[in-house]
Coordinates of C-alpha atoms in Angstrom, one line a residue:
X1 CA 130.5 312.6 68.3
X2 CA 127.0 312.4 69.7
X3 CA 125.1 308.8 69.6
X4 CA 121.6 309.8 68.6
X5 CA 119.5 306.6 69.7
X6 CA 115.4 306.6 68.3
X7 CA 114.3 306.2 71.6
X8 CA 111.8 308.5 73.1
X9 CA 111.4 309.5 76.8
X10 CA 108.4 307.2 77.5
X11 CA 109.8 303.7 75.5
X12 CA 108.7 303.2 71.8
X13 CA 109.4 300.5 69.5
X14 CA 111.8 302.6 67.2
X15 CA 115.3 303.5 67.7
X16 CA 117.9 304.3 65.6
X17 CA 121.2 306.6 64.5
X18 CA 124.5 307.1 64.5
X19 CA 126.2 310.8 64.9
X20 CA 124.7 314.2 65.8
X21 CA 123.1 316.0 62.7
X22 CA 125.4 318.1 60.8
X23 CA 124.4 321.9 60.2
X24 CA 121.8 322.5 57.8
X25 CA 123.9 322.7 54.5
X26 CA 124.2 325.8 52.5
X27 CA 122.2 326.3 49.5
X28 CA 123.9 326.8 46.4
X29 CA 123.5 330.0 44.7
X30 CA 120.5 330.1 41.7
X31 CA 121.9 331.6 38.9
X32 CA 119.3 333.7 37.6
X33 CA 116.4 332.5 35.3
X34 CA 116.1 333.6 31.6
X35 CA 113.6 333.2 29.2
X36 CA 114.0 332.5 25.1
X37 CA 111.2 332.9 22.6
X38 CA 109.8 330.0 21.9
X39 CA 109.9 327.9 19.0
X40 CA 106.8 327.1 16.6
X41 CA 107.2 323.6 16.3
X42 CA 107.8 321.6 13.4
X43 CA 104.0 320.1 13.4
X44 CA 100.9 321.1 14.2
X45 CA 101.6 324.6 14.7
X46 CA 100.5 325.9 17.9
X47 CA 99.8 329.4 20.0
X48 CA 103.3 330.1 21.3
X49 CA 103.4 329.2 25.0
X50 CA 104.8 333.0 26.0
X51 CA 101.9 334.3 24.8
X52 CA 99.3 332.4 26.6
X53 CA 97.7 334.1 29.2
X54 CA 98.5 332.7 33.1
X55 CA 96.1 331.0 34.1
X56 CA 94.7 329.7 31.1
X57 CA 94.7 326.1 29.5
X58 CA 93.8 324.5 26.3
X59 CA 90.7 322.3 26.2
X60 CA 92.4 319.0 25.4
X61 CA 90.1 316.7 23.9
X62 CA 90.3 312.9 24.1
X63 CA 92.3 313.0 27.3
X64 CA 90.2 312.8 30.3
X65 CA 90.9 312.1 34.1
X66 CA 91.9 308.5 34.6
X67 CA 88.5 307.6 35.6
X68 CA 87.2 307.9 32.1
X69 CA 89.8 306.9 30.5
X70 CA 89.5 303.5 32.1
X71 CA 86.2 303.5 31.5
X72 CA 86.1 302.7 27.8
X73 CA 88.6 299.7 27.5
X74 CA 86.8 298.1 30.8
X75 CA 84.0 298.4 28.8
X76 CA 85.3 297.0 25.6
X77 CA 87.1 293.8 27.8
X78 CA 83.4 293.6 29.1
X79 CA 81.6 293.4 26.0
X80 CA 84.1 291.2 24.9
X81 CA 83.7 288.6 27.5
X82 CA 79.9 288.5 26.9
X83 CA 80.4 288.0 23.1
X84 CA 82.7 285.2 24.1
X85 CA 80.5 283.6 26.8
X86 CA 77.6 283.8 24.4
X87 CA 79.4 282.7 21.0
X88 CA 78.1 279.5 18.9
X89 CA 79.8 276.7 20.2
X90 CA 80.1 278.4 24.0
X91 CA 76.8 276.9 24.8
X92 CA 73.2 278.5 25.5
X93 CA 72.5 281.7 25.5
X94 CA 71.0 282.2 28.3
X95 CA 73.8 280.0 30.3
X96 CA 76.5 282.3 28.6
X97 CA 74.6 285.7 30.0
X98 CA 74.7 283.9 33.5
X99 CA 78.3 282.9 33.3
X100 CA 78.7 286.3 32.1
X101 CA 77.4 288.2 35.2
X102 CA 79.7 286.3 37.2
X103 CA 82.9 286.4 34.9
X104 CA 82.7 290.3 34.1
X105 CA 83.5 291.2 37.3
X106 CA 86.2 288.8 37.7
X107 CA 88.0 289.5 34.8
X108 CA 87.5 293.5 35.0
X109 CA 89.2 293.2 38.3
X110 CA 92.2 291.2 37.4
X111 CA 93.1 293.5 34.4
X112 CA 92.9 296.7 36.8
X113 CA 94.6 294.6 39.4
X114 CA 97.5 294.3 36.2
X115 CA 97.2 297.7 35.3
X116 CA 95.2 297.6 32.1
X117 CA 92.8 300.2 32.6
X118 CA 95.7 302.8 33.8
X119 CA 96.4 305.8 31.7
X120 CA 99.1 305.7 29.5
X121 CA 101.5 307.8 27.1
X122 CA 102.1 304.9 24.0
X123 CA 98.9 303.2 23.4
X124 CA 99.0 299.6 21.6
X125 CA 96.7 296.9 21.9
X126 CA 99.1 294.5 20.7
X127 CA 101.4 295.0 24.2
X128 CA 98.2 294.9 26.0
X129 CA 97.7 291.4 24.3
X130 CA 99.8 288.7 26.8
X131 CA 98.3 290.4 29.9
X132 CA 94.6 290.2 28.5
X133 CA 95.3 286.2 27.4
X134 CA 97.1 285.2 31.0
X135 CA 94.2 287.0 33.2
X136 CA 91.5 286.1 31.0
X137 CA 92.0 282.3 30.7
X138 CA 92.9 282.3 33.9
X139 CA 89.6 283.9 35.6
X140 CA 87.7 281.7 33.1
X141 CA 89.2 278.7 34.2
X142 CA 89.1 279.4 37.8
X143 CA 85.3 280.1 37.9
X144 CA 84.5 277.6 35.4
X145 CA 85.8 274.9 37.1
X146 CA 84.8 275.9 40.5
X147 CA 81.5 276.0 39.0
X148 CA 81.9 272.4 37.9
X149 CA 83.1 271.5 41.2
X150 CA 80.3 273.0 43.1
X151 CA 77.8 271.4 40.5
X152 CA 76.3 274.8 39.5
X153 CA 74.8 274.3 36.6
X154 CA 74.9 277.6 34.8
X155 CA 78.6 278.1 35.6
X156 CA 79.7 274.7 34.6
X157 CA 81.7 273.9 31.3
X158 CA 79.5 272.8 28.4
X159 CA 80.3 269.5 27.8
X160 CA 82.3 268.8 24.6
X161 CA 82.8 270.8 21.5
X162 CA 85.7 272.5 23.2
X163 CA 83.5 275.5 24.6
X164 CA 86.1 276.7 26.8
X165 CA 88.7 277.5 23.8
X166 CA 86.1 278.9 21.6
X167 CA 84.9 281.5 24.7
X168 CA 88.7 282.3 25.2
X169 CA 89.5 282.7 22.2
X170 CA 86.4 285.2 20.8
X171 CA 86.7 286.8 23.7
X172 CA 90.6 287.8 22.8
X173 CA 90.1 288.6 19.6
X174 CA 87.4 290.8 20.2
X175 CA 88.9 292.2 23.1
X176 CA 92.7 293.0 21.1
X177 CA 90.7 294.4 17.9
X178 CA 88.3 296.9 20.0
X179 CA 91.0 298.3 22.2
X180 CA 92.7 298.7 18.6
X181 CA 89.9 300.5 17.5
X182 CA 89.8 302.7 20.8
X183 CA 93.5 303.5 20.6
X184 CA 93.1 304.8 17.3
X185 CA 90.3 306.7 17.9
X186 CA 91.9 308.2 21.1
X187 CA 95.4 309.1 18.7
X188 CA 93.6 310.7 16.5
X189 CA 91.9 312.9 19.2
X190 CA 95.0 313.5 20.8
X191 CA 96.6 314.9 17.6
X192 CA 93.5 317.4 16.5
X193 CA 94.4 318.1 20.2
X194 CA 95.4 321.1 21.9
X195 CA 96.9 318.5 24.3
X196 CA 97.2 318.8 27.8
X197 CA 99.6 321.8 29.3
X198 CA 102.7 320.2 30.9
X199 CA 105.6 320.8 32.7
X200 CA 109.3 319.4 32.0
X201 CA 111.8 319.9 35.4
X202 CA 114.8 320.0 34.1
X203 CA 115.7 322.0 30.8
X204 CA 119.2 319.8 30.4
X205 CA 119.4 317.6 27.5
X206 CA 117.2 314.7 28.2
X207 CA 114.2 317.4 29.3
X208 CA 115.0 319.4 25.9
X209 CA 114.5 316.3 23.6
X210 CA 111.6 315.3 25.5
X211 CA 109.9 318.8 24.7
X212 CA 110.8 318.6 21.1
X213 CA 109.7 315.0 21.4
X214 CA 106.0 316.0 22.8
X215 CA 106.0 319.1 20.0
X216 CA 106.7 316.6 17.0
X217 CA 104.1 314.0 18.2
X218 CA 100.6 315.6 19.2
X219 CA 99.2 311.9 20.1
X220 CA 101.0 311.4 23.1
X221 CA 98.6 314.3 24.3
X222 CA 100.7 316.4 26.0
X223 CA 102.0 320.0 25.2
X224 CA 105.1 321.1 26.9
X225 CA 104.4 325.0 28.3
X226 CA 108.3 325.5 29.6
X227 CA 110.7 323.9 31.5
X228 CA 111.6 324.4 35.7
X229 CA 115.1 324.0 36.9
X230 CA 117.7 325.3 39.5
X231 CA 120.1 326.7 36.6
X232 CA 119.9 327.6 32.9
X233 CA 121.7 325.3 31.5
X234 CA 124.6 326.8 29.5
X235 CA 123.8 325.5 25.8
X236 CA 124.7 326.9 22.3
X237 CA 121.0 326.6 21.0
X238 CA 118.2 328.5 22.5
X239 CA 115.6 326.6 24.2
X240 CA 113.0 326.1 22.6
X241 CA 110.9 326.6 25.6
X242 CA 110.8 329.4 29.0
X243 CA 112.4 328.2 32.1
X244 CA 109.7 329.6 34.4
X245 CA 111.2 329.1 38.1
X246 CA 113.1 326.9 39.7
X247 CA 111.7 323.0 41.3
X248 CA 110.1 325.1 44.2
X249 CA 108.3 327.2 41.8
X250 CA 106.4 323.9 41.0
X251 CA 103.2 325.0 42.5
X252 CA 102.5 328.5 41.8
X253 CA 103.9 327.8 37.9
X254 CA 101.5 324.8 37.7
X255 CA 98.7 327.1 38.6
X256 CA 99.1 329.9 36.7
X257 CA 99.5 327.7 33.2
X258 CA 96.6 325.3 34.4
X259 CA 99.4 322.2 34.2
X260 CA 98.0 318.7 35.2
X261 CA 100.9 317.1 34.2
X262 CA 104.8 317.1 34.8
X263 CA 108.0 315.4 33.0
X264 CA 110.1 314.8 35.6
X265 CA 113.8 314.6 33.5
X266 CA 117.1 315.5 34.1
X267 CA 118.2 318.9 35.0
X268 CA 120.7 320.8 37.5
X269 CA 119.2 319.3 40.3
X270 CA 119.8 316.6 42.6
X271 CA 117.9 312.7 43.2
X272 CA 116.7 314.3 46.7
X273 CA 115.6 317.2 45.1
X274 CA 113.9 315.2 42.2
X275 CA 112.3 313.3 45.1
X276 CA 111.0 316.8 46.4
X277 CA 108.8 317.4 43.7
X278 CA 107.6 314.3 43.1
X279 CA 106.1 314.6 46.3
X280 CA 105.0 318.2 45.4
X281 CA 103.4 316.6 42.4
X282 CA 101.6 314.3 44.7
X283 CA 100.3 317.1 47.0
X284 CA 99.5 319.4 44.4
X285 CA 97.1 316.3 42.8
X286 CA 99.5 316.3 39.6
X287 CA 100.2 313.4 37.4
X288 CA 104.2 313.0 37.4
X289 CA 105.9 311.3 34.3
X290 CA 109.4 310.7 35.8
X291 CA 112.2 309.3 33.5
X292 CA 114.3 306.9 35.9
X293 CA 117.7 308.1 36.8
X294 CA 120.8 305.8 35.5
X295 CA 121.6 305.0 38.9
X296 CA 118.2 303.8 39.5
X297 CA 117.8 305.9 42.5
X298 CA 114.0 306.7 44.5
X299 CA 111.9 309.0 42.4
X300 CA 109.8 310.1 45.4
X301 CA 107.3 308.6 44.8
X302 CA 105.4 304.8 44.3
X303 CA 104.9 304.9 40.8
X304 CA 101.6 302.7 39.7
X305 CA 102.2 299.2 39.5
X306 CA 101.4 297.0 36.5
X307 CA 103.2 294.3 34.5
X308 CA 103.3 297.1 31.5
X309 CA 106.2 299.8 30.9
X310 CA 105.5 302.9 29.6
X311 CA 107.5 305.4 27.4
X312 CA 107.7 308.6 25.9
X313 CA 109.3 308.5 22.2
X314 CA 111.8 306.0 23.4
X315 CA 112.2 307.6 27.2
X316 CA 111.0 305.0 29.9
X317 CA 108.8 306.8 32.2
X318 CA 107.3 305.9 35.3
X319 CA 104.1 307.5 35.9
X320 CA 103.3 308.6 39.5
X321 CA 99.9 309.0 39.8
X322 CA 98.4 311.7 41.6
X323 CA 96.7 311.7 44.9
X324 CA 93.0 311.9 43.5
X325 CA 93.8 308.9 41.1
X326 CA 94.8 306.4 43.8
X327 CA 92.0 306.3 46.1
X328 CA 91.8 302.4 46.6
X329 CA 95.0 302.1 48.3
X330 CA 94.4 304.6 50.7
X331 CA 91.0 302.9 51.5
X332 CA 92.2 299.3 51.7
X333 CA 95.4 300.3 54.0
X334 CA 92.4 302.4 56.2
X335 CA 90.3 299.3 56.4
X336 CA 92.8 296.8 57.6
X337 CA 93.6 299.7 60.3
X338 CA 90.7 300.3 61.7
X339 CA 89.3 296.7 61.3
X340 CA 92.6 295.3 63.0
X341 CA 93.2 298.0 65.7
X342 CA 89.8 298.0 66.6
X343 CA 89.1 294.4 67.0
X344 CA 92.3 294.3 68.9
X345 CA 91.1 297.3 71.6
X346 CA 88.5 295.4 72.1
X347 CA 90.4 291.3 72.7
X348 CA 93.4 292.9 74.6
X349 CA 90.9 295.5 76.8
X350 CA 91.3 293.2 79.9
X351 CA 95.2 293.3 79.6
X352 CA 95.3 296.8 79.2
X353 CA 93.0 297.4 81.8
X354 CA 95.8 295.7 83.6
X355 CA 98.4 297.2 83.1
X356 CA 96.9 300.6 83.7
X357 CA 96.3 299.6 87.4
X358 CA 99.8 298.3 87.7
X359 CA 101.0 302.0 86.4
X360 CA 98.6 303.8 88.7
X361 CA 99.7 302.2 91.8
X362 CA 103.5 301.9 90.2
X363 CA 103.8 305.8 89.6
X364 CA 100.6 307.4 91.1
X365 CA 98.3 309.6 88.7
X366 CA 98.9 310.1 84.7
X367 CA 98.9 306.6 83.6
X368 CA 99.0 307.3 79.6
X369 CA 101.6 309.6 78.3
X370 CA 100.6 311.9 75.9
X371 CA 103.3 313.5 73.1
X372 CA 103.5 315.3 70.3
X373 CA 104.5 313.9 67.2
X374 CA 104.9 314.9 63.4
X375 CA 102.4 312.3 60.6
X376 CA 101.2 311.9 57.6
X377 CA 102.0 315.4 55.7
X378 CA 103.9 316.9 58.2
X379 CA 101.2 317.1 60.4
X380 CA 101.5 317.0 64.1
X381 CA 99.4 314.8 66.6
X382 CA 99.1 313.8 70.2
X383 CA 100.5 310.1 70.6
X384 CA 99.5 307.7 73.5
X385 CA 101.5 305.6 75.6
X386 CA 101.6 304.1 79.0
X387 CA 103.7 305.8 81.3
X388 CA 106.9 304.4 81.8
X389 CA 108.9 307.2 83.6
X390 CA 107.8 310.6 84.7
X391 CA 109.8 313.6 83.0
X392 CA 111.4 316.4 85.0
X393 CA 109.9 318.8 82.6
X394 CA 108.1 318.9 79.7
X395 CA 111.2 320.0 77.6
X396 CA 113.2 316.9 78.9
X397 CA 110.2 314.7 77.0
X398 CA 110.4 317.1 73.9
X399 CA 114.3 317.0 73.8
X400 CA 116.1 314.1 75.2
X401 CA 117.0 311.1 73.1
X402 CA 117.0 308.1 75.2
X403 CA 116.3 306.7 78.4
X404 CA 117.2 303.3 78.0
X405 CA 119.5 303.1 81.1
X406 CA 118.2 306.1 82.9
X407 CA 118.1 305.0 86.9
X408 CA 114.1 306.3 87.2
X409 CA 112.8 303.9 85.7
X410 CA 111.1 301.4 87.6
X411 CA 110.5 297.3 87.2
X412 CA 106.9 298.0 85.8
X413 CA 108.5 300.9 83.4
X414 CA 111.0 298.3 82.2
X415 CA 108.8 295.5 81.7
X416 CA 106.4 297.9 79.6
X417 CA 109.3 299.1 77.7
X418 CA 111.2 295.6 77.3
X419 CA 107.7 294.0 75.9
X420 CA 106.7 297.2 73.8
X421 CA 103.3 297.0 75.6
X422 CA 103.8 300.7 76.6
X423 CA 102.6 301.1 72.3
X424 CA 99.7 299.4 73.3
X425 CA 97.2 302.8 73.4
X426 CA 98.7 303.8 70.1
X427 CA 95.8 301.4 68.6
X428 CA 93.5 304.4 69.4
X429 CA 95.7 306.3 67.6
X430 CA 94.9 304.3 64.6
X431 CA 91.3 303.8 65.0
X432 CA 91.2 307.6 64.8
X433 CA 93.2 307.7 61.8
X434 CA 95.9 309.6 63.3
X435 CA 99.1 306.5 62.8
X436 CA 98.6 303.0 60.8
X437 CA 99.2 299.8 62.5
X438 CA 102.5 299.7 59.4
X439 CA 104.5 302.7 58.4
X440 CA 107.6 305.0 59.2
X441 CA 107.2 305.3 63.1
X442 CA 106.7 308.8 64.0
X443 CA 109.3 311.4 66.0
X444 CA 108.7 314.6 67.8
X445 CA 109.0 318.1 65.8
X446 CA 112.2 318.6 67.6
X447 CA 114.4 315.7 66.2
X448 CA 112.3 315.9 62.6
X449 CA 113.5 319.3 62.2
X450 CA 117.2 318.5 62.9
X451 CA 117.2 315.1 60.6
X452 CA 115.2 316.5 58.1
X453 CA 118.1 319.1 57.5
X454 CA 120.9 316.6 58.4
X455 CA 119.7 313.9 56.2
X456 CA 117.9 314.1 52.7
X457 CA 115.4 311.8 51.9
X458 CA 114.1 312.0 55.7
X459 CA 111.6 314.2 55.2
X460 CA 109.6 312.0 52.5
X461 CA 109.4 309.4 55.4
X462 CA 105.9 311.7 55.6
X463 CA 104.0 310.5 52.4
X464 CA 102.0 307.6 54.1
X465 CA 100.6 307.7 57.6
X466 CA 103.3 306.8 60.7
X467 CA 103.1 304.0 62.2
X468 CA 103.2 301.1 65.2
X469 CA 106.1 299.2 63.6
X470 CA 107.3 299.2 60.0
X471 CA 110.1 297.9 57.5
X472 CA 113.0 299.9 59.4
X473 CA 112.6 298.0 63.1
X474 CA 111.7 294.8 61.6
X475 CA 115.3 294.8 59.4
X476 CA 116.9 294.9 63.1
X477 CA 117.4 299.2 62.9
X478 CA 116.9 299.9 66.8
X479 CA 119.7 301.1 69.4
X480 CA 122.5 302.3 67.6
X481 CA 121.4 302.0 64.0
X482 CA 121.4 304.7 61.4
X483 CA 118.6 307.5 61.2
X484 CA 119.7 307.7 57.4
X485 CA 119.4 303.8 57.1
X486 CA 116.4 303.7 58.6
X487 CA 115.2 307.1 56.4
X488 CA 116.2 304.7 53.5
X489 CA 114.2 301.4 54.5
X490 CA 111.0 303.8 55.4
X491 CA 111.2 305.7 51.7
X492 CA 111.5 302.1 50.0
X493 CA 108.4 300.7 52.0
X494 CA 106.3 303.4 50.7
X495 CA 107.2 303.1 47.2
X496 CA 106.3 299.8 47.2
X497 CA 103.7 299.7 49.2
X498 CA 101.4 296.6 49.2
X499 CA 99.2 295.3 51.0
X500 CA 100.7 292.0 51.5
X501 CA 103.8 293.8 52.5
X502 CA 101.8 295.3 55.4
X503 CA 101.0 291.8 56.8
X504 CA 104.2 290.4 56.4
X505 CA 105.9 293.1 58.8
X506 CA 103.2 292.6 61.2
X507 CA 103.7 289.0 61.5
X508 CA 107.8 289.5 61.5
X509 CA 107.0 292.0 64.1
X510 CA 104.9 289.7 66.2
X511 CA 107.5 287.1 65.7
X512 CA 110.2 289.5 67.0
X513 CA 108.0 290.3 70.5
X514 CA 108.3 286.6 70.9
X515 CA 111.6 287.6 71.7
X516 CA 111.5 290.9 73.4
X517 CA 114.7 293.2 73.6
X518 CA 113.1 296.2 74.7
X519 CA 113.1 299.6 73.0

């Protein structure tokens, strides 16, 4: 058995994996595809899904992008806040419009912050309430009282009278009964529909109840169009809907119907292959609905987080947002990057200035290392190092595993590698957007092509940009550690990505150079 050790030709602070990658494993033969007529539907009779055109989809009213959705209970919360700020017994008017200006804000971002302007399947004010109390007294008590503390008039507390209870509490009440009134109106929209065209992968039972579910009960807003899976399942009732492909059909299917939307359920497919279109749903800028496994195993993606559950007739779903709905995260992980790695270029220039001169007059001429590697989507890119040890040939770099103990190196190789300042020029890397200071750490085409096929799961390691360190090297997986193990840590790090979580690996990581064991 071959020890496969995550240790590239030219040091690196990853390593990791036990045993040579088996064969790539045979698929299992597709049985072929069928397709039933369709059922009506017991409500709300609709144009039968095998006679709508490819290509073609419904104009569902009421059920915009996330974006506008959010836009109408923010603006209700708003509203509500002002009429609270301003209520008799809250104090002057014009004090309750300047509280307001500052308060709005506040409170708009805590309740996105909680999840209460994300889209959702069951819509009921009452749910909504607890989170809408907790943030909301607790933004008006913050600001109030730092007001008071900062003796600024227009923010502080109107003396007596209880003005802070009778602003909370108008403001609740307002805020419960409009979003009532909204998720009414929005129901009702929803069922003179015709709802959004959707998806269901997997046409076993769960995915069949689900699409009688959606036909029964227009005001979730949805309208099945026919199920994918690997197999027809072998059933004595017809299905009431088309199996149209197979998983990997997901993208051309989603196309031709005009589908938005996917119900990821239970079919005859695996969790890694559940995990596969997930991330295709992500690519492909669709909204994925994914009813958790029993085993509670990764869906493939992060799903949105949120103090509020979400279900579908009685089916917990999870919704995975798509890619266009979840620009913030991308632009706060982006800012830390560039604002970190830059300002760090620029502090630790003299020492890398340094050590450049010790690897020029160590080695002669070529003193950063320059190597292909596989990113964010798949996508290959140049990655910089200093030079620890000159390869034979340029198919040694792209092929060997490890040189931990290989006799070329020299003292200042070792030192780079033993103190992982041979990473060091990687923070131009991230400046240009190319790896993240935190994420999977990045390998070359050759060994992502064997793993990928020896290990599933590895190839979602992909979804979020590579990285200088990341939750696998910090939990102690380098030297002879698992590749599937550390697969597992890097897939759990981006479905719960946070930026919190980002710092606290960077300072575990700085802590761990304290005590350098090389790479």
């Amino acid at each position: 058995m071959t020890t496969y050790h995550d240790q590239d030709l030219h040091g690196g602070m990853q390593r990791g994996a036990v045993a040579a990658p088996p064969e790539a494993r045979p698929a299992a033969p597709v049985p072929a595809l069928t397709t039933t007529t369709l059922n009506t539907g017991r409500r709300g009779r609709r144009p039968d899904t095998a006679d709508r055109r490819p290509g073609s989809r419904p104009a569902a009213r009421g059920s915009g992008g996330g974006l506008r959705q959010a836009l109408a209970p923010a603006l209700v919360d708003a509203l509500a806040l002002v009429a609270g700020l301003i209520a008799p017994g809250a104090g002057s008017l014009h004090g309750g419009l300047l509280r307001a200006a500052v308060l709005v804000p506040v409170v708009l971002a805590a309740n996105a912050a909680g999840g209460l302007y994300r889209p959702r399947l069951s819509l009921s004010a009452l749910d909504e309430t607890p989170q809408l109390a907790i943030r909301g007294a607790a933004c008006l008590a913050v600001v109030l009282a730092l007001g008071q503390s900062l003796r600024c008039g227009f923010l502080s507390v109107p003396a007596a009278r209880g003005a802070f209870l009778v602003s909370f509490t108008v403001y609740l009440v307002t805020a419960v009964c409009g979003r009532s009134v909204l998720y009414g109106l929005r129901r009702a929209m929803r069922r003179r529909g015709p709802g959004r065209p959707v998806l269901i992968l997997g046409a076993g039972r769960v995915g069949r109840r689900i699409a009688g579910a959606l036909r029964e009960h227009p005001e979730y807003g949805l309208w099945p169009v026919g199920f994918l899976d690997a197999a027809v399942p072998r059933t004595s009732e017809p299905l009431a809907l088309p199996v149209l492909g197979t998983p990997a059909d997901l993208g051309r299917v989603a196309v031709d119907f005009g589908v938005r939307d996917v119900v990821v359920a239970f079919g005859s497919f695996g969790e890694y292959e559940t995990a596969e279109a997930v991330e295709t749903c992500r690519r492909l800028n669709l909204t994925a609905q994914v009813v958790p496994w029993p085993s509670g195993a990764r869906t493939g993606a992060a799903p949105e987080g949120g103090a509020r559950g979400d279900h579908l007739w009685g089916f917990p779903v999870r919704r995975c947002a798509a890619e266009r709905e979840r620009p913030g995260a991308r632009f706060v992980k982006r800012f830390i990057d560039v604002a970190v790695a830059g300002g760090a270029l620029l502090l630790l220039s003299p020492l890398l200035a340094a050590f450049a001169v010790a690897v020029r007059l160590d080695g002669g001429p070529g003193v950063i290392f320059r190597q292909k590697r596989i990113g964010h989507g798949g996508r290959a890119f140049t990655m910089l190092k200093f030079r620890s040890l000159r390869p034979a040939t340029e198919g040694e770099s792209e092929t060997r595993w490890s040189i931990a103990h290989d006799d070329r190196l020299s003292k200042v190789g070792n030192l780079l590698r033993k103190t992982s300042i041979d990473e060091l020029p990687q923070l131009w890397n991230v400046v240009k957007g190319e790896m993240s200071l935190v994420g999977p750490r990045p390998e070359r085409p050759h060994f992502v092509e064997r793993f990928s096929r020896a290990y599933p799961g590895y190839g979602q390691r992909h979804r979020m940009p590579t990285g200088l360190t990341g939750l696998a090297q910090i939990n102690g997986l380098r030297g002879d550690t698992s590749i599937e193990d550390r697969a597992r840590f890097d897939n759990y790090y981006i479905e719960h990505w946070s930026p919190w979580q980002d710092v606290a690996i960077a300072l575990r990581t700085v802590a761990g150079l304290i005590r350098p064991g090389g790479s």
